Amino acid sequence: MKKKNFHTHALIFLLAVALCASCSDLLEEEPNAGYDKEYYFTSADRAEMAIMGIYNSISDYRHYGWYEMGAHASDDTYFTARVNSDNQVHDMVHYTLNSTNEWVEALWQFKYQGIDRANTTITGIQGMADYGEDESLYALEAEARFLRAFLAFDLVKYWGDVPFKTTETDSYGAAYGARVDREIIYDQIIGDLEFAKEHLAWATASSTPERATQGAARALLMRVCLQRAGYSLQEDGTLARPDEVTRQACFDRVIDEWEAFEENGYHDFYNGGYEALFRSFSQDMTNSQESIFEIAFYHLQGMRNGSAWGIYNGPQVAEPTGIAASEAGNYMQRANGFFIVVPEWMRFFDEGDVRDSINICTHRWTWNEDTRTHTLQERAQTSWYVGKWRREWMTDEDRGKNINYADVNFCVLRYADVVLMAAEAYNETGNTSEAWRLINLVRQRAGATPLNSGNYGTLLKAPKVYDLPYIDDSNEQGRVRTALYWERGFELAFEGQRKYDLIRWGILNEALRLFGSNSAVNRDGRGAYPAYQNFQTGKHELFPIPLVDIQSNPLLEGKNNPGY
């Protein structure tokens, strides 16, 4: 465990200034106005600055620092505390969004901005005089390819078939494109990750998860293959998945990557435990053992590279009032607590499982102006918060640094997910015993009872948890699928995977209805968690393409995604 790599942050912020001209919508101005090729692609050190420009797109407050939270919800684990229409996060989470949603439009722009920067960087590196002789240039290209794959995968998950290209946009007209079949995009994503695997080194104790590594490329490839093997919404409004031969090839590939992790042997569960892992994310600490890839954040006044992790999706903290501005750093600043947990999950955890009180926070912090103190106050179960990121865990500097921003990184790939992805692939290829073993590795770290067919009915059936009518558990594979449904929820809730797990399994609508109709937050007409009433199968598995792009790009032929 070590402090964040502020060399990385410094490079990102220098690039934020240098590239500010390229932060506009791709269709409104030349997107690479901030890239001076004669400067950046003359040496490896300068080419690295171009790589930082790609990271800068991801680390923007409006991208992975905040708006991505709306993309990940709502699922069967959490929702937002407000149901008013805002054309932003609440409409996204409660499935009342349309093609003018401001956050969807911003996310669309940032994905393409980052991809275009990656395309420019890859082309620039390949044109350098030492390319083909200098391995460091291959490593930089591999990093750019990883980031392009990372962003392209977001495009496919969020919008399906979209305009996509691997050449730089060097003119107004070149920004336009027709839809590309997602299978073609998947092939490119996989090709980029294969290149990244070959030319990036594995992480070590001295490396930072804020930069792509071979492990990050392999873990992302596992995630891509599982998503590709599952259901997705097609342009004709149907949910479909590949044929069984293709699916099995995807699962085999996941297993191959898992075996590479095992052979390398470095990545593992953080040896401090589950709580210490998540405390570290809020404390400006990094570890490259369990944390395989993180989005880096560091707030400077006037810059948009802070994050809202622990501020908008953590326990509520009242704003300290009645204090001088010079004293603000002595107190926790405000945390809004927008995201609320579906409370029934608290009783679903096994006795002894430490993850319940980490994932779910049952308190908030009130402020007494007379005593100038924050006080912990327990909340009713209908108002429990996401707990994995918290103001109270932040460093003294970060706790009082800014009312809306923090330095909390977002971990998008970690070892526990890799283990569970491998378990799923083994199960889908018929090796149920290995799947159980891997699931229990995750449970062992959490202090939960090991699972098997013998105790399945006690731990994974009513009354301990909900019976799941949408998963057939009449055979061993079905029981493992049910175990993975719950275990991925217990381990990875709120980390950006749950909604897309449910989509690829083809059960998002069913899960929303089961949890929404049974939750205490919807009783007595409160309806605080209305996603199950609003969700439409064949529509809400994808976001709408922003209306401005439908209107300005003639190659989209005026057609949006199904239902929009």
XYZ file of C-alpha atoms in Angstrom:
564
model
C 0.000 0.000 0.000
C 1.432 3.379 -0.970
C 0.407 6.947 -1.638
C -0.918 7.804 -5.072
C 1.451 8.321 -7.965
C 1.344 12.107 -8.195
C 3.749 12.042 -11.153
C 0.858 10.540 -13.107
C -1.513 13.199 -11.781
C 0.883 16.014 -12.636
C 1.153 14.783 -16.224
C -2.619 14.481 -16.509
C -3.176 18.018 -15.330
C -0.520 19.508 -17.561
C -2.307 17.808 -20.430
C -5.662 19.082 -19.188
C -4.384 22.582 -19.824
C -2.654 21.781 -23.106
C -5.634 19.933 -24.508
C -8.445 22.182 -23.311
C -9.210 23.150 -26.895
C -10.139 19.563 -27.707
C -12.720 19.156 -24.952
C -15.695 20.228 -27.089
C -18.130 18.037 -28.922
C -16.344 16.259 -31.781
C -18.975 17.455 -34.197
C -18.520 21.091 -33.295
C -14.815 21.657 -33.863
C -11.663 19.904 -34.938
C -11.226 17.378 -32.104
C -7.446 17.263 -32.005
C -6.897 20.986 -31.853
C -4.838 20.491 -28.689
C -2.448 17.908 -30.190
C 0.640 19.364 -31.849
C 2.101 16.314 -33.583
C 5.399 18.036 -34.259
C 5.802 18.355 -30.511
C 4.326 15.179 -29.048
C 5.664 12.506 -31.389
C 9.354 13.299 -31.431
C 10.470 11.309 -28.368
C 9.140 8.637 -26.017
C 8.869 11.154 -23.165
C 6.749 13.489 -25.248
C 4.659 10.642 -26.611
C 3.890 9.735 -23.011
C 2.325 13.178 -22.652
C -0.089 12.246 -25.426
C -0.963 9.084 -23.484
C -1.766 11.294 -20.498
C -4.155 13.204 -22.714
C -6.222 10.022 -23.102
C -6.193 9.461 -19.357
C -7.316 13.053 -18.935
C -10.524 12.297 -20.874
C -11.338 9.475 -18.476
C -10.363 11.383 -15.329
C -12.569 14.385 -16.021
C -15.028 15.056 -13.206
C -17.907 14.860 -15.684
C -16.810 11.454 -16.958
C -15.662 8.754 -14.538
C -15.547 11.263 -11.704
C -19.323 11.633 -11.454
C -21.524 11.018 -14.494
C -20.590 7.342 -14.764
C -22.459 6.791 -11.504
C -25.682 7.401 -13.392
C -24.718 4.914 -16.088
C -24.201 2.121 -13.547
C -27.537 2.410 -11.739
C -30.331 1.458 -11.342
C -30.188 -2.254 -10.749
C -31.369 -4.570 -7.979
C -28.969 -3.088 -5.397
C -29.354 0.716 -5.395
C -31.059 3.802 -6.793
C -31.066 7.590 -6.297
C -32.749 9.259 -3.352
C -34.810 11.590 -5.514
C -37.372 10.793 -8.192
C -37.824 14.272 -9.645
C -37.132 14.649 -13.347
C -33.831 16.440 -13.904
C -32.766 15.420 -17.435
C -29.611 14.122 -15.747
C -28.816 11.466 -13.150
C -32.284 10.795 -11.718
C -33.825 10.221 -15.138
C -30.967 7.862 -16.030
C -31.304 5.846 -12.838
C -35.091 5.618 -12.840
C -35.380 4.863 -16.573
C -37.261 8.012 -17.536
C -34.484 9.382 -19.731
C -34.734 10.618 -23.314
C -32.336 11.542 -26.097
C -31.696 15.041 -24.718
C -30.401 13.798 -21.364
C -27.448 16.017 -20.515
C -25.397 13.333 -18.802
C -25.876 10.785 -21.548
C -24.747 13.403 -24.058
C -21.668 14.246 -21.964
C -20.701 10.582 -21.575
C -21.080 10.028 -25.335
C -18.780 12.980 -26.019
C -16.135 11.905 -23.525
C -16.016 8.342 -24.898
C -15.414 9.652 -28.414
C -13.008 12.316 -27.242
C -10.863 9.680 -25.532
C -11.032 7.294 -28.489
C -10.035 10.041 -30.889
C -7.106 11.004 -28.697
C -6.100 7.340 -28.613
C -6.355 7.084 -32.409
C -4.194 10.181 -32.838
C -1.655 8.894 -30.313
C -1.416 5.441 -31.895
C -0.962 6.927 -35.361
C 1.593 9.409 -34.055
C 3.647 6.740 -32.267
C 3.599 4.439 -35.293
C 5.013 7.288 -37.386
C 7.942 8.007 -35.093
C 11.454 7.430 -36.410
C 12.364 4.815 -33.776
C 9.110 2.878 -34.056
C 9.933 -0.801 -34.591
C 13.221 -0.514 -32.740
C 12.331 1.125 -29.435
C 10.313 -1.244 -27.191
C 9.244 1.702 -25.034
C 7.225 2.996 -27.984
C 5.467 -0.360 -28.303
C 4.618 -0.143 -24.591
C 3.165 3.344 -25.030
C 1.172 2.209 -28.054
C -0.077 -0.734 -25.992
C -1.250 1.650 -23.286
C -3.099 3.753 -25.853
C -4.668 0.619 -27.322
C -5.795 -0.505 -23.867
C -7.466 2.855 -23.273
C -9.115 2.795 -26.705
C -10.451 -0.688 -25.953
C -11.652 0.432 -22.525
C -13.648 3.323 -23.996
C -14.910 1.381 -27.006
C -16.249 -1.289 -24.653
C -18.201 1.420 -22.829
C -19.681 2.523 -26.160
C -20.892 -1.000 -26.964
C -22.317 -1.601 -23.480
C -24.119 1.724 -23.364
C -25.251 2.243 -26.975
C -24.796 -1.023 -28.920
C -23.990 -0.496 -32.608
C -22.362 2.930 -32.875
C -20.118 4.944 -35.197
C -16.576 3.712 -34.651
C -13.220 4.065 -36.332
C -9.549 3.607 -35.525
C -8.235 6.558 -37.515
C -7.831 10.057 -36.171
C -10.429 12.735 -36.819
C -8.510 15.498 -38.559
C -11.397 17.417 -40.104
C -14.999 18.408 -39.428
C -16.419 15.942 -41.948
C -14.286 13.048 -40.736
C -16.099 13.148 -37.383
C -19.232 11.650 -38.951
C -19.740 7.935 -39.285
C -22.419 5.304 -39.754
C -23.230 2.648 -37.186
C -20.747 -0.215 -36.992
C -21.904 -3.685 -35.965
C -20.877 -4.289 -32.357
C -19.298 -7.616 -33.282
C -16.832 -5.753 -35.491
C -16.129 -3.364 -32.625
C -15.645 -6.330 -30.286
C -13.084 -7.775 -32.699
C -11.166 -4.486 -32.628
C -11.377 -4.288 -28.829
C -9.975 -7.797 -28.524
C -7.226 -7.039 -31.052
C -6.204 -3.966 -29.070
C -6.140 -5.922 -25.819
C -4.085 -8.711 -27.379
C -1.529 -6.101 -28.448
C -1.601 -4.586 -24.968
C -1.037 -7.999 -23.368
C 2.026 -8.562 -25.512
C 3.714 -5.228 -24.853
C 2.723 -4.244 -21.325
C 4.453 -5.598 -18.243
C 2.706 -7.271 -15.344
C 2.213 -5.133 -12.250
C 4.667 -5.345 -9.381
C 4.671 -4.010 -5.841
C 6.343 -0.828 -7.127
C 3.874 -0.122 -9.962
C 0.707 1.947 -9.836
C -2.794 0.766 -10.810
C -3.371 4.245 -12.256
C -1.548 3.120 -15.410
C -2.493 0.178 -17.626
C -0.567 -3.080 -17.145
C -0.657 -6.537 -18.680
C -2.972 -7.646 -15.890
C -5.362 -4.794 -16.690
C -5.448 -5.825 -20.354
C -6.119 -9.451 -19.450
C -8.800 -8.584 -16.874
C -10.573 -6.271 -19.303
C -10.417 -8.974 -21.964
C -12.144 -11.366 -19.547
C -14.899 -8.825 -18.960
C -15.294 -8.137 -22.675
C -15.582 -11.851 -23.487
C -18.247 -12.450 -20.843
C -20.267 -9.446 -22.003
C -19.950 -10.546 -25.626
C -21.160 -14.051 -24.734
C -24.295 -12.680 -23.106
C -27.483 -10.952 -24.173
C -27.543 -7.473 -25.662
C -30.254 -5.320 -27.210
C -30.251 -5.385 -31.001
C -31.364 -2.638 -33.373
C -34.640 -4.470 -34.031
C -35.564 -4.285 -30.339
C -34.856 -7.935 -29.461
C -32.478 -9.318 -26.860
C -30.106 -11.818 -28.404
C -26.841 -13.551 -27.646
C -24.324 -15.368 -29.872
C -24.604 -19.001 -30.873
C -23.334 -21.626 -28.452
C -20.072 -22.247 -30.325
C -19.189 -18.560 -30.100
C -20.199 -18.432 -26.459
C -18.027 -21.382 -25.545
C -15.081 -19.781 -27.345
C -15.603 -16.674 -25.205
C -15.660 -18.721 -21.997
C -12.528 -20.617 -23.052
C -10.771 -17.310 -23.605
C -11.730 -16.140 -20.118
C -10.212 -19.306 -18.674
C -7.018 -18.767 -20.689
C -6.638 -15.296 -19.187
C -7.322 -16.612 -15.691
C -4.610 -19.222 -16.111
C -2.212 -16.429 -17.062
C -3.072 -14.646 -13.806
C -2.398 -17.833 -11.882
C 0.892 -18.414 -13.661
C 2.096 -14.869 -13.014
C 1.055 -15.089 -9.375
C 1.340 -11.424 -8.367
C -2.300 -10.338 -8.240
C -4.241 -11.528 -5.206
C -6.683 -10.329 -2.572
C -5.394 -7.321 -0.656
C -3.826 -8.735 2.481
C -5.329 -6.048 4.706
C -8.856 -7.328 4.179
C -12.031 -6.073 2.517
C -12.653 -3.083 4.779
C -9.059 -1.890 4.603
C -9.175 -2.151 0.801
C -12.111 0.214 0.519
C -10.813 2.544 3.198
C -7.626 2.828 1.140
C -9.550 4.034 -1.920
C -10.870 6.941 0.172
C -7.448 7.670 1.685
C -5.367 8.450 -1.426
C -3.644 5.081 -1.167
C -3.051 2.598 -3.973
C -2.150 -1.060 -4.053
C -1.439 -2.924 -7.253
C -2.069 -6.387 -5.842
C -5.882 -6.455 -5.796
C -6.485 -3.154 -7.536
C -5.631 -3.889 -11.163
C -6.721 -0.630 -12.808
C -7.988 2.629 -11.304
C -9.200 5.920 -12.737
C -6.943 8.553 -11.156
C -8.356 11.703 -9.555
C -6.744 14.674 -7.872
C -8.587 17.937 -7.370
C -7.015 21.315 -8.018
C -9.062 24.487 -7.874
C -10.280 25.444 -11.322
C -9.673 21.979 -12.778
C -12.235 19.260 -13.415
C -10.174 16.279 -12.365
C -11.520 15.724 -8.873
C -14.071 13.004 -8.243
C -17.402 12.665 -6.469
C -16.778 9.157 -5.126
C -17.763 9.229 -1.466
C -19.514 12.569 -1.906
C -22.516 11.760 -4.067
C -22.500 8.010 -3.501
C -21.520 7.746 0.137
C -23.138 8.498 3.496
C -24.595 11.979 3.819
C -22.552 14.587 5.682
C -24.120 17.902 6.655
C -22.273 20.984 5.491
C -20.423 22.686 8.377
C -21.909 26.140 8.892
C -20.966 29.036 11.107
C -17.243 28.645 10.529
C -14.709 30.897 8.882
C -13.489 29.979 5.411
C -9.992 29.569 6.835
C -11.290 26.845 9.153
C -13.009 24.751 6.485
C -10.097 22.335 6.279
C -10.642 21.343 9.908
C -14.016 19.718 9.231
C -15.596 17.195 6.925
C -17.202 18.990 4.015
C -20.637 18.171 2.656
C -21.516 14.781 1.185
C -24.866 14.572 -0.547
C -25.695 10.874 -0.298
C -27.661 10.731 -3.553
C -27.539 6.935 -3.856
C -29.646 4.701 -1.594
C -29.232 0.949 -1.123
C -32.049 -1.544 -1.585
C -32.094 -2.395 2.153
C -33.089 -6.046 1.887
C -29.529 -6.840 0.800
C -28.364 -6.304 4.392
C -30.113 -9.475 5.591
C -29.003 -11.486 2.548
C -25.357 -11.500 3.663
C -24.166 -14.572 5.514
C -23.575 -14.234 9.247
C -19.933 -13.278 9.694
C -19.624 -11.729 6.232
C -17.770 -8.448 6.771
C -18.982 -6.971 3.493
C -22.446 -6.041 4.739
C -21.403 -3.059 6.874
C -18.852 -1.908 4.275
C -21.177 -2.031 1.291
C -24.138 -0.592 3.196
C -23.793 2.414 5.487
C -26.665 2.838 7.960
C -25.727 6.275 9.307
C -25.256 9.884 8.268
C -23.402 12.820 9.853
C -25.368 15.804 11.211
C -23.851 19.173 12.159
C -24.253 21.149 15.360
C -23.310 24.745 14.728
C -23.184 25.591 18.448
C -20.663 22.872 19.312
C -19.076 22.912 15.826
C -19.112 19.133 15.629
C -20.389 16.427 13.325
C -22.429 13.692 15.014
C -23.208 10.218 13.704
C -26.935 9.514 13.361
C -28.445 6.140 12.498
C -30.919 6.100 9.602
C -34.110 4.188 8.914
C -33.526 1.217 6.592
C -35.241 2.994 3.719
C -32.467 5.613 3.759
C -29.284 3.539 3.961
C -26.384 4.686 1.807
C -23.793 3.170 -0.490
C -20.858 2.703 1.874
C -17.803 1.740 -0.166
C -16.549 5.338 -0.443
C -16.965 7.760 2.474
C -16.019 11.291 3.552
C -15.351 9.938 7.041
C -12.600 7.681 5.674
C -10.816 10.365 3.681
C -7.553 11.963 4.740
C -7.748 15.173 6.754
C -6.692 17.097 3.634
C -9.351 15.502 1.432
C -12.177 15.551 3.989
C -12.151 19.321 4.067
C -10.641 20.051 0.683
C -13.722 20.925 -1.349
C -17.460 20.787 -0.923
C -18.052 18.868 -4.176
C -14.739 17.259 -5.147
C -12.319 14.736 -3.665
C -9.198 12.819 -4.655
C -10.815 9.369 -4.430
C -9.833 7.056 -7.291
C -12.350 4.702 -8.867
C -11.154 1.103 -9.197
C -12.646 -0.397 -12.367
C -10.767 -3.711 -12.410
C -9.864 -5.671 -9.298
C -8.728 -9.177 -8.529
C -11.931 -10.358 -6.805
C -13.838 -9.679 -10.026
C -11.231 -11.621 -12.008
C -11.758 -14.629 -9.720
C -15.541 -14.485 -10.099
C -15.312 -14.060 -13.871
C -13.147 -17.177 -14.011
C -15.676 -19.048 -11.852
C -18.438 -18.134 -14.292
C -16.428 -19.303 -17.291
C -15.596 -22.625 -15.636
C -19.249 -23.156 -14.785
C -20.386 -22.409 -18.333
C -17.875 -24.940 -19.679
C -19.091 -27.633 -17.280
C -16.408 -27.497 -14.572
C -18.747 -26.753 -11.663
C -16.315 -27.958 -8.981
C -13.708 -25.371 -10.008
C -16.424 -22.719 -10.127
C -17.426 -23.478 -6.523
C -13.777 -23.372 -5.449
C -13.217 -19.927 -6.917
C -16.444 -18.518 -5.518
C -15.371 -19.722 -2.101
C -12.000 -18.002 -2.397
C -13.893 -14.706 -2.528
C -16.185 -15.723 0.324
C -13.257 -16.862 2.453
C -11.685 -13.397 2.351
C -15.048 -11.934 3.416
C -15.513 -14.353 6.312
C -18.587 -15.965 4.735
C -19.488 -19.655 4.891
C -18.132 -21.691 1.946
C -20.881 -22.655 -0.508
C -21.648 -26.073 -1.940
C -24.650 -28.053 -3.091
C -25.152 -29.328 0.450
C -25.810 -25.901 2.032
C -27.167 -24.236 -1.109
C -30.782 -24.558 0.046
C -29.977 -22.944 3.386
C -27.847 -20.020 2.209
C -29.197 -19.269 -1.275
C -32.909 -19.985 -1.040
C -35.809 -18.362 0.824
C -36.108 -17.346 3.583
C -32.407 -16.402 3.705
C -32.544 -14.706 0.289
C -35.153 -14.341 -2.422
C -35.899 -17.329 -4.581
C -34.987 -16.356 -8.155
C -37.658 -17.611 -10.574
C -35.622 -16.335 -13.523
C -32.684 -18.704 -12.896
C -33.227 -22.451 -13.295
C -31.372 -24.079 -10.405
C -32.559 -27.641 -11.008
C -29.019 -28.770 -11.862
C -25.503 -28.006 -10.621
C -24.772 -25.403 -13.283
C -27.953 -23.584 -12.360
C -27.030 -23.601 -8.691
C -23.638 -22.108 -9.496
C -25.329 -19.471 -11.683
C -27.537 -18.577 -8.723
C -24.490 -18.463 -6.440
C -22.744 -16.104 -8.865
C -25.851 -13.905 -9.013
C -25.629 -13.383 -5.275
C -21.857 -13.421 -4.868
C -21.220 -10.804 -7.531
C -23.796 -8.662 -5.735
C -22.209 -9.189 -2.335
C -18.675 -8.524 -3.578
C -19.031 -5.992 -6.420
C -22.188 -3.991 -5.652
C -22.060 -0.331 -6.738
C -18.738 -0.802 -8.589
C -20.236 -0.457 -12.056
C -20.720 -4.108 -13.026
C -24.078 -5.166 -11.588
C -26.396 -3.586 -14.158
C -24.349 -4.989 -17.024
C -24.177 -8.430 -15.410
C -27.974 -8.482 -15.312
C -28.197 -7.311 -18.925
C -25.804 -9.963 -20.245
C -27.634 -12.629 -18.234
C -30.877 -11.386 -19.812
C -32.624 -10.754 -16.492
C -32.395 -7.031 -15.711
C -36.147 -6.473 -16.039
C -36.962 -9.538 -13.929
C -34.485 -8.583 -11.198
C -35.799 -5.016 -11.017
C -39.363 -6.279 -10.675
C -38.523 -8.811 -7.973
C -36.575 -6.370 -5.829
C -38.670 -3.284 -6.549
C -41.979 -4.956 -5.763
C -40.694 -6.451 -2.487
C -38.582 -3.628 -1.083
C -39.573 -1.670 1.988
C -38.656 1.556 0.186
C -41.662 1.117 -2.111
C -44.245 0.242 0.517
C -47.021 2.572 1.651
C -47.016 4.338 -1.706
C -43.591 5.921 -1.252
C -42.224 4.649 -4.570
C -38.670 5.853 -3.923
C -37.294 3.036 -6.103
C -39.521 3.175 -9.205
C -37.136 1.630 -11.740
C -39.092 -1.632 -11.871
C -42.233 0.261 -12.919
C -40.477 2.352 -15.573
C -38.110 -0.173 -17.137
C -39.069 -1.355 -20.628
C -37.477 -4.502 -22.012
C -36.247 -3.831 -25.520
C -35.491 -0.192 -24.758
C -33.705 0.539 -21.519
C -30.909 -1.991 -21.938
C -29.294 0.788 -24.026
C -29.057 4.546 -23.728
C -30.382 6.787 -26.485
C -27.885 8.282 -28.896
C -27.918 12.022 -28.093
C -30.437 13.887 -30.203
C -27.859 16.468 -31.241
C -25.849 13.705 -32.928
C -28.904 12.141 -34.551
C -29.697 15.542 -36.039
C -26.173 16.493 -37.091
C -24.819 13.161 -38.370
C -26.608 12.267 -41.638
C -25.061 8.775 -41.639
C -27.201 7.850 -38.626
C -30.210 8.298 -40.931
C -32.314 9.846 -38.169
C -32.631 6.520 -36.340
C -32.059 6.223 -32.624
C -31.827 3.116 -30.465
C -35.035 1.091 -29.990
C -37.782 2.906 -28.117
C -36.238 6.374 -28.292
